[in-house]
Short mmCIF file of C-alpha atoms in Angstrom, two decimals:
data_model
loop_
_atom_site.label_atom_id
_atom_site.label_comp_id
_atom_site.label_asym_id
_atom_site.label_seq_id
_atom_site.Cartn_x
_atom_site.Cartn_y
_atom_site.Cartn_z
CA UNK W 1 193.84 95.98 335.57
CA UNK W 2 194.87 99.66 335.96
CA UNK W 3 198.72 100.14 337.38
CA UNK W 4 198.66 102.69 339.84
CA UNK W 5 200.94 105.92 338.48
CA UNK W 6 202.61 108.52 340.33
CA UNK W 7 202.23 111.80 339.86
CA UNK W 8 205.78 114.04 339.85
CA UNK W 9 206.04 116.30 342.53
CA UNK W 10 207.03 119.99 341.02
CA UNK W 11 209.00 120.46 344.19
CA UNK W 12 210.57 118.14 345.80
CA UNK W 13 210.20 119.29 349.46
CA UNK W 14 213.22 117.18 351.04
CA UNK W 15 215.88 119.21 348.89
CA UNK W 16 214.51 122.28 350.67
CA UNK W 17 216.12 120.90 353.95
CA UNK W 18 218.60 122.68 354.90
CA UNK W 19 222.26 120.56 355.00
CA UNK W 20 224.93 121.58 356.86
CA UNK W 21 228.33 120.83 355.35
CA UNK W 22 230.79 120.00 358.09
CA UNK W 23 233.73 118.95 355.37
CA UNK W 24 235.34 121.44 352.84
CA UNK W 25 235.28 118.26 350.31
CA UNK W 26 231.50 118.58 350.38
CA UNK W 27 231.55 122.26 348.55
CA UNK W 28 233.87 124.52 346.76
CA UNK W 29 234.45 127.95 347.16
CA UNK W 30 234.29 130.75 344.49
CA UNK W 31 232.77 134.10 343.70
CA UNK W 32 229.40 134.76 340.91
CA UNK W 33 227.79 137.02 339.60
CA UNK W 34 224.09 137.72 339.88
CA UNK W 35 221.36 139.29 337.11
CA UNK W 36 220.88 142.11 339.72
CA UNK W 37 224.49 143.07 341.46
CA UNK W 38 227.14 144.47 340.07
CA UNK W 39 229.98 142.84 341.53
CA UNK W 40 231.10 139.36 341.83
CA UNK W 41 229.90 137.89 345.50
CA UNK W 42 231.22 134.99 347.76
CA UNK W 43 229.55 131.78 346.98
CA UNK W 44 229.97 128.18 347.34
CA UNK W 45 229.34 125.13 344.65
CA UNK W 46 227.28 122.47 346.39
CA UNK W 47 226.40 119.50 343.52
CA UNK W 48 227.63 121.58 340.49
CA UNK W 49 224.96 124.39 342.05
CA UNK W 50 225.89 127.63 342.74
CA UNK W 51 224.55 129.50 346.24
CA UNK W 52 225.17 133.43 347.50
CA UNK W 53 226.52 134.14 351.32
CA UNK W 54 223.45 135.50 353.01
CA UNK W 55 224.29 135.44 356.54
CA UNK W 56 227.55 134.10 359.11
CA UNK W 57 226.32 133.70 362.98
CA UNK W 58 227.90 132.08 365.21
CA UNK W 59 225.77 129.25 366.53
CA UNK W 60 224.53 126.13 364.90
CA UNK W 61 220.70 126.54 366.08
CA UNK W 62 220.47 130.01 364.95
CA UNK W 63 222.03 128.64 361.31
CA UNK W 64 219.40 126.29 361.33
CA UNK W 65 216.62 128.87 361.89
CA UNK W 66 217.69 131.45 359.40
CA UNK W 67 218.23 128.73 356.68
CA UNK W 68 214.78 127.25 357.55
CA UNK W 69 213.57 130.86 357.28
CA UNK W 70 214.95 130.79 353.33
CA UNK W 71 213.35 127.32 352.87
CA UNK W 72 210.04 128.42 354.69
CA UNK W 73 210.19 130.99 351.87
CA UNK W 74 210.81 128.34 348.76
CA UNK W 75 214.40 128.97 348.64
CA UNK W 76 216.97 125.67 348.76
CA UNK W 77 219.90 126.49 351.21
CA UNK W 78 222.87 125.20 352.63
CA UNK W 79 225.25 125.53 355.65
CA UNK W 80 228.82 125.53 356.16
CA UNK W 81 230.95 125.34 359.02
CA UNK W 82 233.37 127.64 359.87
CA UNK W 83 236.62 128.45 362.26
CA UNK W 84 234.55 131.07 364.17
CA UNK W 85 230.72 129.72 363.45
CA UNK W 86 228.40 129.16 360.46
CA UNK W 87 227.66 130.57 357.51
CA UNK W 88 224.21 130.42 355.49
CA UNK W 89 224.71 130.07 351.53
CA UNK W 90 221.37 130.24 349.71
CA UNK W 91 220.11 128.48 346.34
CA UNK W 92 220.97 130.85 343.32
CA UNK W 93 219.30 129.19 339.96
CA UNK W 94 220.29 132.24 337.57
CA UNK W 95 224.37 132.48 338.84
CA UNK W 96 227.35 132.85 336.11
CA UNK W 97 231.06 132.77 336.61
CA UNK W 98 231.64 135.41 333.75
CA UNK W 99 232.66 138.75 333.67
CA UNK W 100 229.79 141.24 336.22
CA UNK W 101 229.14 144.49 334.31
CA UNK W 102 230.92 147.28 335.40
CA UNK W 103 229.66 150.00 333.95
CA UNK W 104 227.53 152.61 336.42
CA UNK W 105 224.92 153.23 334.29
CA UNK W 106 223.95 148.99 333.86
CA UNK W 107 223.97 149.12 338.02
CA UNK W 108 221.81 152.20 338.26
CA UNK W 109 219.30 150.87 335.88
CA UNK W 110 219.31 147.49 337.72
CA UNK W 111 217.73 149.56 340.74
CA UNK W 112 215.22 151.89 339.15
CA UNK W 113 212.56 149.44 339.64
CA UNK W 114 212.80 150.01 343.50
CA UNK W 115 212.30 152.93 345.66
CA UNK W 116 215.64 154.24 346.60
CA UNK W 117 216.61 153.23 349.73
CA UNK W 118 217.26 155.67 352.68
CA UNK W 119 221.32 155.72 353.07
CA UNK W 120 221.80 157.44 357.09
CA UNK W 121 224.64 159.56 357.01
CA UNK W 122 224.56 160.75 360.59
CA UNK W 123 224.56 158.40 363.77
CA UNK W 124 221.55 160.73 365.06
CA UNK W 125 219.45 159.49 362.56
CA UNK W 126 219.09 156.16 363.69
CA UNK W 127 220.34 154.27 367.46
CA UNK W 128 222.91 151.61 367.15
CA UNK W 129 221.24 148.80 369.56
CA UNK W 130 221.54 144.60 369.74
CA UNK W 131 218.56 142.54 369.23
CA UNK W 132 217.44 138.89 369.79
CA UNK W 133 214.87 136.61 367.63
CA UNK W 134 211.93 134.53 368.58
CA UNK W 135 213.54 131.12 370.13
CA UNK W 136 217.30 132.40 369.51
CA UNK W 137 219.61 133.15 372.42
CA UNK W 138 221.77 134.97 369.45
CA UNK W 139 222.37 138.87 370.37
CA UNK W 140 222.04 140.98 366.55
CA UNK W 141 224.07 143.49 365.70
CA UNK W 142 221.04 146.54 364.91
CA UNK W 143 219.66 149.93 364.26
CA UNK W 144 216.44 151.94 365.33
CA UNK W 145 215.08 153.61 362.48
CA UNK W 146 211.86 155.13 362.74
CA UNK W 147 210.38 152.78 365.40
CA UNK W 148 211.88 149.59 363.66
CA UNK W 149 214.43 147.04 364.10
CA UNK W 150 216.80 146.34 361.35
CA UNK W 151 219.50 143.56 362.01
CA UNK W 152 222.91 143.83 360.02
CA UNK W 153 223.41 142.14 356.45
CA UNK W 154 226.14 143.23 355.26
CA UNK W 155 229.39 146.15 354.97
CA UNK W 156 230.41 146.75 351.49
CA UNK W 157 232.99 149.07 350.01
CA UNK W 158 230.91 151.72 347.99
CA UNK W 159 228.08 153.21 348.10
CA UNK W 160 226.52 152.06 344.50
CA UNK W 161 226.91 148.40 346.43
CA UNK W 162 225.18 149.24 348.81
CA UNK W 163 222.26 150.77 346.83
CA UNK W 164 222.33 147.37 344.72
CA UNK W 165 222.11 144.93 347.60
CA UNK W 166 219.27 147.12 349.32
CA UNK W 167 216.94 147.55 346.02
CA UNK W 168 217.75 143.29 345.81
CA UNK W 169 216.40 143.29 349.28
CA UNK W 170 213.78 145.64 348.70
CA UNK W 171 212.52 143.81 345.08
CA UNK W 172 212.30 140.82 348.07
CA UNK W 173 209.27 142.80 350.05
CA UNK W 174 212.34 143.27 352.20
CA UNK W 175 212.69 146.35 354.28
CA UNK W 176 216.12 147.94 354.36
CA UNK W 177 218.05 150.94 355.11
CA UNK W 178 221.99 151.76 354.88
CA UNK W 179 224.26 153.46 357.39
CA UNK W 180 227.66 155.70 356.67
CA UNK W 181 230.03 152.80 358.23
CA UNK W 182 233.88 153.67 358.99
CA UNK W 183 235.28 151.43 356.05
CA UNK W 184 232.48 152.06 353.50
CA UNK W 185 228.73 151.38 353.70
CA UNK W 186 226.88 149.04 356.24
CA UNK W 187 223.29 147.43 355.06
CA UNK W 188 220.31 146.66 357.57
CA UNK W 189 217.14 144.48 356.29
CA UNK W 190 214.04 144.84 358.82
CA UNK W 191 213.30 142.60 361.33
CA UNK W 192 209.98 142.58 362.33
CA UNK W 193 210.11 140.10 365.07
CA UNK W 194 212.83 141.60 366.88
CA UNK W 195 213.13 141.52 370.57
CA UNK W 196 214.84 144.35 371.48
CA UNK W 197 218.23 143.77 373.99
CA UNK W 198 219.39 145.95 377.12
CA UNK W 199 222.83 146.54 375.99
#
């Protein structure tokens, strides 16, 4: 009599869920470093697993639907709550705690493999505008560049961050562009399914 086997599943599709953690004693903060940046970044430790900030809204549905957009795409993720809304921490396999380089010439040759990305200097290059998503009530901070919608990812400090997070975006089939912001350098990733908001 043959026993009926299982086969494993390579994936296990119920880890790709999306949790949100409503208690601090579910996670730990701390910062990593990843292959591609060079500079440490704000992440979390969920089950000795080590996940990047991608995005902090401010409701619950739309923290849901951009973490289901990471799953959707493969990509574990978790949620956190915080004091003023939610933030959206995403699955990073190939994290260390050690010293990031430093050096410029490790970062620039981390984004020759990407076109460079377009870095607006002047406000009449692009139009500051807000912007909604399919089944989201959640106004975007955005810019208008060249007839498309790009919501806000991200300010950093310099402008070799900037360049970094953009190519990482970009190496993604990601769309981006970066704007001259007052304290440093602001990063946009496109939105193709923007709805576009009478401010």
């Amino acid at each position: 009599m043959l026993v009926p086997t299982h086969s494993p599943l390579s994936v296990d599709p119920l880890n790709l869920i999306p949790k949100i953690l409503e208690s601090r004693d579910q996670y730990r903060s701390c910062h990593i470093c990843l292959p591609e940046e060079d500079y440490r970044v704000a992440a979390v430790v969920v089950d000795d697993e080590y996940y990047s900030l991608v995005k902090v809204v401010q409701d619950r549905s739309r923290s849901l639907e951009v973490a289901t957009r990471l799953t959707s795409a493969g990509k574990a993720a978790v949620i956190t709550r915080l004091a003023k809304g939610y933030a959206i921490w995403r699955l990073e396999p190939e994290a260390y705690v050690d010293a990031c380089p430093r050096s410029p010439s490790q970062a620039l040759a981390q984004v020759t493999d990407v076109p460079a990305c377009k870095i607006l200097e002047s406000r009449s290059d692009y139009k500051a505008c807000h912007i909604s998503l399919p089944d989201s009530d959640q106004r975007l901070a955005a810019v208008l560049f060249e007839g498309r919608y790009y919501g806000l990812l991200k300010v950093v400090t310099t402008q070799q961050q900037a360049l970094t997070l953009a190519a990482r975006l970009q190496r993604k089939d990601v769309g981006a562009v970066i704007t001259k912001a007052v304290q440093g350098y602001a990063v946009w990733f496109l939105e193709p399914n923007a709805i576009i908001n009478k401010d």
